[in-house]
Coordinates of C-alpha atoms and ligand atoms in Angstrom, one line a residue:
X219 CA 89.2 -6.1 16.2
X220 CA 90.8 -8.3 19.1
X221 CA 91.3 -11.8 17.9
X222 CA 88.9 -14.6 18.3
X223 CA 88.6 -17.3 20.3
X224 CA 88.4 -19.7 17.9
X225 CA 91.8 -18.7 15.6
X226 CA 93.8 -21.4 16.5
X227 CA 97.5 -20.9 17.5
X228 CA 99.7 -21.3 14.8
X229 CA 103.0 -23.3 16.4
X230 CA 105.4 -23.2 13.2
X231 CA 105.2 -19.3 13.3
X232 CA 108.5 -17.8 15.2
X233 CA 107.1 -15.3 18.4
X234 CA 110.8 -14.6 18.9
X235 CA 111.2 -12.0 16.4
X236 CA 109.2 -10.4 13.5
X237 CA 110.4 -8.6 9.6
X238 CA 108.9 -4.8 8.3
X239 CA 109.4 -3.7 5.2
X240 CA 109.8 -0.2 3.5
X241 CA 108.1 -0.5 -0.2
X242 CA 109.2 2.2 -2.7
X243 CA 113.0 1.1 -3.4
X244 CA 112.9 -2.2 -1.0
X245 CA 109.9 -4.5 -2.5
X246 CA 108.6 -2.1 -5.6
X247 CA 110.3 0.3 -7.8
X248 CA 108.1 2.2 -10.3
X249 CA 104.6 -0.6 -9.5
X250 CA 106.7 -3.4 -10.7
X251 CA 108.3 -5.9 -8.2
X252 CA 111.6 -6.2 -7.4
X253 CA 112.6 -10.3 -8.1
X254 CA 114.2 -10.8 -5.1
X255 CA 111.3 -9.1 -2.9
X256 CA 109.0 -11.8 -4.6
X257 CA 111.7 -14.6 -3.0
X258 CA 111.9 -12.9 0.3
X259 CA 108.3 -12.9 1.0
X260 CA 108.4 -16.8 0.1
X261 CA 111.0 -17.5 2.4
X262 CA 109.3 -15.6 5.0
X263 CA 106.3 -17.6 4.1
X264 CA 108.2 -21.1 5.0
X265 CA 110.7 -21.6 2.0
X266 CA 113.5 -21.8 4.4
X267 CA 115.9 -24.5 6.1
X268 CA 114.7 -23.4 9.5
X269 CA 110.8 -24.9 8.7
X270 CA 109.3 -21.5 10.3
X271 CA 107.2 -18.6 9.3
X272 CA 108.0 -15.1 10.3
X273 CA 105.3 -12.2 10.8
X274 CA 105.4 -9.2 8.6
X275 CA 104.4 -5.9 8.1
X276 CA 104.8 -3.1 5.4
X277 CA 105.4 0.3 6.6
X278 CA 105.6 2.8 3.5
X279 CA 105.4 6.7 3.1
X280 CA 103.6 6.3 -0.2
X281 CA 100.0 6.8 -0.4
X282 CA 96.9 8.1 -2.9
X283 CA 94.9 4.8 -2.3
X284 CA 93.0 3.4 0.2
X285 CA 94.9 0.6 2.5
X286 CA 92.7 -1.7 0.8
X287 CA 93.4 -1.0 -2.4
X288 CA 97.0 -0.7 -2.1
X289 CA 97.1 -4.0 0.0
X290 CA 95.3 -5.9 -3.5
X291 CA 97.9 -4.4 -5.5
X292 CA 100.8 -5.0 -3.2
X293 CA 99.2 -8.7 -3.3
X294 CA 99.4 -9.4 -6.9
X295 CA 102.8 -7.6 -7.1
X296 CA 104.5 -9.9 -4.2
X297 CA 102.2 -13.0 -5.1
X298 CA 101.1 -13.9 -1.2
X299 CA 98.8 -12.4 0.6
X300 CA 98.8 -8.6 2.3
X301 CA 96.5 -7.7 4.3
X302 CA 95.2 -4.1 5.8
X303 CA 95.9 -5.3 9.0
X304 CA 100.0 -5.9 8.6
X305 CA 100.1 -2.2 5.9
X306 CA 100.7 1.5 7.1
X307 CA 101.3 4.0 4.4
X308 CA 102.6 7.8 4.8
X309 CA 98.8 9.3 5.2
X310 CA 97.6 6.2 7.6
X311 CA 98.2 8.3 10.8
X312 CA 96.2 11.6 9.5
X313 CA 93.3 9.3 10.1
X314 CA 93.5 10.5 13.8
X315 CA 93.5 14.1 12.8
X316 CA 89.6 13.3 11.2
X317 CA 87.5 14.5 14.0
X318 CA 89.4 17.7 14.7
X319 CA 88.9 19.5 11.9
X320 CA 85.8 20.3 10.0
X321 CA 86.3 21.4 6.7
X322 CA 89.8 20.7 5.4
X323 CA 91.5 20.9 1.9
X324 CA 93.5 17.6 0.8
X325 CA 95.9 17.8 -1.8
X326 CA 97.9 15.3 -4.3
X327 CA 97.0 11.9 -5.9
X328 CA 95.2 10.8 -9.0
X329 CA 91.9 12.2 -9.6
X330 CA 89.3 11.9 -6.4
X331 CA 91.5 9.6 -5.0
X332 CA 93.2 11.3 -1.8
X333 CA 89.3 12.4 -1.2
X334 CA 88.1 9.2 -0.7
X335 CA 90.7 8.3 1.6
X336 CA 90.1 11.7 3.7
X337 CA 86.2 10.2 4.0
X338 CA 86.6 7.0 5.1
X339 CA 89.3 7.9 7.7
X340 CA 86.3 10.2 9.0
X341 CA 87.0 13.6 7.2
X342 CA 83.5 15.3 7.4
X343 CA 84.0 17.9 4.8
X344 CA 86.7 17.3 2.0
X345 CA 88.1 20.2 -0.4
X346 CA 90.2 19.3 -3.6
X347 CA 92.5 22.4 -5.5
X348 CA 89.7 21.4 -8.0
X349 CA 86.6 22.2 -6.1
X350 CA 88.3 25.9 -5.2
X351 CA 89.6 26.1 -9.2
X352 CA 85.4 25.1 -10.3
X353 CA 84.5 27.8 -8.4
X354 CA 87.1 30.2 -9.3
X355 CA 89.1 29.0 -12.0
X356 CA 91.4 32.6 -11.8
X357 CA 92.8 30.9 -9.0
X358 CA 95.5 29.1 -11.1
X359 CA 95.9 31.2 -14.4
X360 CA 97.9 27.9 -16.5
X361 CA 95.9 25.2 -15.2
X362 CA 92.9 24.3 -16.3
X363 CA 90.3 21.7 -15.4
X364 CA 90.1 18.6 -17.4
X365 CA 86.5 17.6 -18.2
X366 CA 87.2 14.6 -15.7
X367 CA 87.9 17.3 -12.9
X368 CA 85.2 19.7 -14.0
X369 CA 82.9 16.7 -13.5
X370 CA 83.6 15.4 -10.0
X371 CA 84.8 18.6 -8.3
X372 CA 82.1 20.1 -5.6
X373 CA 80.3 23.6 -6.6
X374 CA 80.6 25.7 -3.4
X375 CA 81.6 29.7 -2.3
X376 CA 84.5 29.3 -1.2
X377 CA 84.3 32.9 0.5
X378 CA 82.3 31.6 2.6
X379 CA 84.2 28.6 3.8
X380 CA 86.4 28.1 6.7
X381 CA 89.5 25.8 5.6
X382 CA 90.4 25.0 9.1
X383 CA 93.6 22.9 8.2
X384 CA 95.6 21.8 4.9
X385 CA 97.0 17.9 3.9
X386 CA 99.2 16.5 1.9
X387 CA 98.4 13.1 1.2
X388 CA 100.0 12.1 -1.9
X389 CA 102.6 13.4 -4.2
X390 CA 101.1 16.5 -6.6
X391 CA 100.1 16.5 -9.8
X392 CA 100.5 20.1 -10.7
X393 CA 102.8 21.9 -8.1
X394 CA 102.9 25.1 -9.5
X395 CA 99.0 25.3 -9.0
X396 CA 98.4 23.6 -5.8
X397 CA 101.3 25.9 -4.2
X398 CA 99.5 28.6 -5.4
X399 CA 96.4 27.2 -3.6
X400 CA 97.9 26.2 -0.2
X401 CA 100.1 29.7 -0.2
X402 CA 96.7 31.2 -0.6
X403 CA 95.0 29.8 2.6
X404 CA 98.2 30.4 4.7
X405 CA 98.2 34.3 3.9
X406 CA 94.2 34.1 4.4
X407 CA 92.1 35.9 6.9
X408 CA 91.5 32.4 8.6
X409 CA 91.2 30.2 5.8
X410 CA 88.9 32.0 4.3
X411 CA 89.9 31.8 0.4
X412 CA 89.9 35.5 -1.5
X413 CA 91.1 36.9 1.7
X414 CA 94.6 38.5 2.6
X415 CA 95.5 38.7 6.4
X416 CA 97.5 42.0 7.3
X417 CA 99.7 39.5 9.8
X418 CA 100.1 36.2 7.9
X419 CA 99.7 34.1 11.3
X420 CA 96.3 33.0 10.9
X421 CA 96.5 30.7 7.8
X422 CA 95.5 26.8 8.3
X423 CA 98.4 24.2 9.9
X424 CA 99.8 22.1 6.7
X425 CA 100.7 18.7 7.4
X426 CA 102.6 16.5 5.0
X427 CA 102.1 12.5 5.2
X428 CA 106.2 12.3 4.3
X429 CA 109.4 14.3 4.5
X430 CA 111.1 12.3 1.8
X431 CA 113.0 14.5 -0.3
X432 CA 113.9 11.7 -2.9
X433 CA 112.5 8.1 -3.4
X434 CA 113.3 5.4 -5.9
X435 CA 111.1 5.4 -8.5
X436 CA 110.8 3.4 -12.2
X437 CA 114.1 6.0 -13.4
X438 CA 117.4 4.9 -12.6
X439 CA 117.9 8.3 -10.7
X440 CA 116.3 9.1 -7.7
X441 CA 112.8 10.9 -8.1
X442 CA 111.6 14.2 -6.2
X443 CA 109.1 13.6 -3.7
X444 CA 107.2 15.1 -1.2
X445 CA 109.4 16.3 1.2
X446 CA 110.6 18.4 -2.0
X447 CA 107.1 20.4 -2.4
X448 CA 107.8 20.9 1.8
X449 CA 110.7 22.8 1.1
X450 CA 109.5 24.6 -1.8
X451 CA 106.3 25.6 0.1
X452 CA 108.6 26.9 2.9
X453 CA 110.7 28.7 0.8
X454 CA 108.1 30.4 -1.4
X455 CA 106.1 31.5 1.9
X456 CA 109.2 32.8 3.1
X457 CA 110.0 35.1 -0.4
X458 CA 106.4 36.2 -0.5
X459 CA 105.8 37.2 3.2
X460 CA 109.1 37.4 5.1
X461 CA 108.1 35.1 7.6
X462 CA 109.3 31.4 8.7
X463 CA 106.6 28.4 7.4
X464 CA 106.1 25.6 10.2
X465 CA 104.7 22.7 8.9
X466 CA 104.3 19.1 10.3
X467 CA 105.1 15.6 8.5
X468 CA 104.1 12.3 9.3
X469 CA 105.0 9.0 7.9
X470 CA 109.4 7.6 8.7
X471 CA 111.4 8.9 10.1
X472 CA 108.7 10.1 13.0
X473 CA 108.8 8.7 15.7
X474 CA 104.6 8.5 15.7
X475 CA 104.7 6.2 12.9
X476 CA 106.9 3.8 14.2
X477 CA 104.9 3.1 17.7
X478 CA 102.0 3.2 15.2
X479 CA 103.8 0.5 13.1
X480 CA 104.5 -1.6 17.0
X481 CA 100.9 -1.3 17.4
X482 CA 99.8 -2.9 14.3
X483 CA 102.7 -5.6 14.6
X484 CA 101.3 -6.5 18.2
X485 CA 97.5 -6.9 17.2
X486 CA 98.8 -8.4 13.6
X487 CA 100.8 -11.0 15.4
X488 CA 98.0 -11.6 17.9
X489 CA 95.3 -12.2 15.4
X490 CA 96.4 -14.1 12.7
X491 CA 99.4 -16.0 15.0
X492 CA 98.0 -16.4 18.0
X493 CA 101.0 -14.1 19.5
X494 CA 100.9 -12.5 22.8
X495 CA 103.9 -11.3 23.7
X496 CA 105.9 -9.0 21.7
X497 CA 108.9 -9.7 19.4
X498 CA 112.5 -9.8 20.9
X499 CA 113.3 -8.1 17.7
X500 CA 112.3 -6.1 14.7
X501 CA 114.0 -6.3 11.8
X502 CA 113.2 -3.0 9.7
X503 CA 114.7 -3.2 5.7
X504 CA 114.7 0.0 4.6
X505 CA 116.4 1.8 1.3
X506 CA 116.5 5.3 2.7
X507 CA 118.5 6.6 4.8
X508 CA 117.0 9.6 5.8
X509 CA 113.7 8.1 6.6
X510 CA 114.2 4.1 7.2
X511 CA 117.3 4.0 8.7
X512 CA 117.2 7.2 11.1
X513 CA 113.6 6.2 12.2
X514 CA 114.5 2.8 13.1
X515 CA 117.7 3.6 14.8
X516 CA 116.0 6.6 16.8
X517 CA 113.1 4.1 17.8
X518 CA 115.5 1.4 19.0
X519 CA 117.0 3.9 21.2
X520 CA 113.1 4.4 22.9
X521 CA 111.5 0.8 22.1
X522 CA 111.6 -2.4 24.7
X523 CA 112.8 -4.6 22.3
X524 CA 115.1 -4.6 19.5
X525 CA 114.6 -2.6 16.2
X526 CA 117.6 -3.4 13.8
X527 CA 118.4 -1.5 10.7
X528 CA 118.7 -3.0 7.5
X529 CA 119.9 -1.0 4.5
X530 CA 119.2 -2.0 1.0
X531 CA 121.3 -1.1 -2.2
X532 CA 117.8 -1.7 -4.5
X533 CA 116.3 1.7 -4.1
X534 CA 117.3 5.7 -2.7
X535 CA 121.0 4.9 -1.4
X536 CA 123.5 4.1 -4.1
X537 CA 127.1 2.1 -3.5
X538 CA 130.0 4.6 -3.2
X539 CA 128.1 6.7 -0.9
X540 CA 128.8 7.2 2.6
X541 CA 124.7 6.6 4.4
X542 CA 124.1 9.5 6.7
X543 CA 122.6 7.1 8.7
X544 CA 124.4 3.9 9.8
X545 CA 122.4 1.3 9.1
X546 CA 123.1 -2.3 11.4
X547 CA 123.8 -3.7 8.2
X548 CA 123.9 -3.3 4.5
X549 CA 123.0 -5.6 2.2
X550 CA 122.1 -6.2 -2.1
X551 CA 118.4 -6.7 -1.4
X552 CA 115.3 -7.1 0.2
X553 CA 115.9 -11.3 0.1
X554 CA 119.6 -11.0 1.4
X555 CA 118.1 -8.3 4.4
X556 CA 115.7 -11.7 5.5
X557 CA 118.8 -14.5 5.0
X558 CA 120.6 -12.2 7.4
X559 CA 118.1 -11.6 10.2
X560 CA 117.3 -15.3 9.9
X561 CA 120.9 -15.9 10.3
X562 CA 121.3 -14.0 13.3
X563 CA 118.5 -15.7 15.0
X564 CA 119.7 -19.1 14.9
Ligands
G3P181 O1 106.3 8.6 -2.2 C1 106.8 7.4 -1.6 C2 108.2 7.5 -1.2 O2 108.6 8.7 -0.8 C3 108.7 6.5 -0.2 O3 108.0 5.3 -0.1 O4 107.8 2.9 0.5 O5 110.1 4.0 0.3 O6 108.6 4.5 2.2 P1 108.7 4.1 0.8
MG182 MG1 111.8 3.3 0.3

């Protein structure tokens, strides 16, 4: 929605420049805040020396939840506010993808979650691994529905259903047996599940809402993620057929997401600040270098105004390391990444 005529102008909030924030490893680490994200978000909020606000947006490759629900939790976990409206998570984008494909299967996530999401971006016809493993449940020999799954997953033939594309939203839950599940549509006759092509090039696209082969998690180790299961899935298609496995991830370091993230930064400022014109400068705190720090140098290369690179030591990349990725700056935390921009601009 454009903004309304009546929101008033807010004139303590800066238009000169404007904060986003990576989650996993920058703000959260395994659903429990990080202290100093809590403190950054209040200085953002007006607990500074300058006596301005800052707009703000979150731009994560997690996902399994609606925005809606993940903004409520992000809420209570940051104590302030977040809104739909200033969030993008890894599987946001695929809602663009809803009206050109039918029938598609969605994989990952807690129970019927990642389903949910599929239908209200606009997904007409939703498969789960479970709905194919009710029907069939030969399909993964060492997993075997809980009475949960049995209960919500769809009865249906799957001979006679054309899976016209394949995505991840959210990490798995059982890798061996949704692998089994997606290598079994990409060697189909067309997506037609129980069918083996003689050519192997007629198999659904796959797309992944992340390419993040680690993350920070609740361990103090880095955690395997979903750009992981990617390079399994390309690896296994490869031993089983002989043939190369091209699939497509959304979600940082793509360039998509981060003109996606400039969009929602435009209308967020607009609405709730009374903003028109866009931000001299981005300020993008990330804790990966692969995916936070690439994207947001790439995107500065191509963007009209400034995106600047803040690396974090909170979450993925660890002291004593060289970053693949140069970051504009390195610093402890997420509350040290907002000092510094907010030094820089006065
Ligand atoms: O699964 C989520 C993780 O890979 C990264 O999340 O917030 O660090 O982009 P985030
Ligand atoms: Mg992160």
């Amino acid at each position: 929605p454009m903004s309304s005529p009546e929101t008033p102008p807010v004139t303590n909030v800066t238009d000169k420049y404007a904060f986003a924030f990576d989650i996993d490893g920058v703000l959260i680490r395994g659903g429990r805040p990080i202290p100093e994200a809590i403190e950054a978000m209040k200085v953002l909020n007006g607990k500074n020396a300058y006596g301005i606000k800052v707009p703000y947006i979150f731009v994560t490759n997690g996902g399994g939840k609606t925005e809606q629900e993940r903004c409520i939790q992000l809420s209570k976990q940051l104590e302030i506010e977040v809104s739909p409206g200033q969030f993008i998570c890894g599987h946001t984008p695929m809602r663009e993808m809803a009206s050109k494909y039918q029938t598609v299967l969605v994989v990952g996530g807690e129970g019927e979650k990642c389903r949910q999401v599929a239908e209200g971006y606009g997904f007409k016809d939703v498969v789960t691994p479970g709905d194919i493993i009710k029907d069939n449940p030969d399909t993964t020999p060492f997993r075997k529905l809980t009475a949960d799954e049995m209960s919500n997953s769809r009865v249906r033939n799957f001979a006679e259903v054309k899976i016209e594309a394949i995505f991840v939203f959210a990490d798995s839950r059982d890798w061996a047996g949704d692998q089994q599940i997606i290598l079994d549509l990409l060697m189909s006759k067309g997506g037609y599940l129980g069918s083996r092509s003689e050519t192997f090039n007629e198999g659904p696209p796959v797309f992944f809402s992340h390419n993040d082969v680690i993350w920070s998690a609740s361990h103090d180790l880095t955690r395997l993620g979903m750009g992981a299961l990617r390079l399994s899935l390309e690896a296994m298609y490869k031993a089983v057929t002989g043939m190369d496995l091209n699939t497509t991830a959304f979600g940082k370091p793509q360039m998509g997401t981060f003109q996606f993230a400039t969009r929602l930064l435009k209308q967020w400022r607009r609405d709730t600040h009374g903003i028109d014109a866009p931000p001299e400068t981005v300020y993008f705190v990330g804790d990966t270098p692969e995916s936070d720090i690439r994207g947001t140098n790439d995107f500065n290369k191509e963007s009209e105004n400034t995106w600047y690179s803040i690396l974090v030591r909170t979450g993925v990349f660890q002291e004593g390391t060289k970053p693949k990725f140069a970051p504009k700056a390195t610093v402890d935390n997420a509350l040290d990444a907002v000092l510094h921009g907010m030094e820089l601009e006065t």
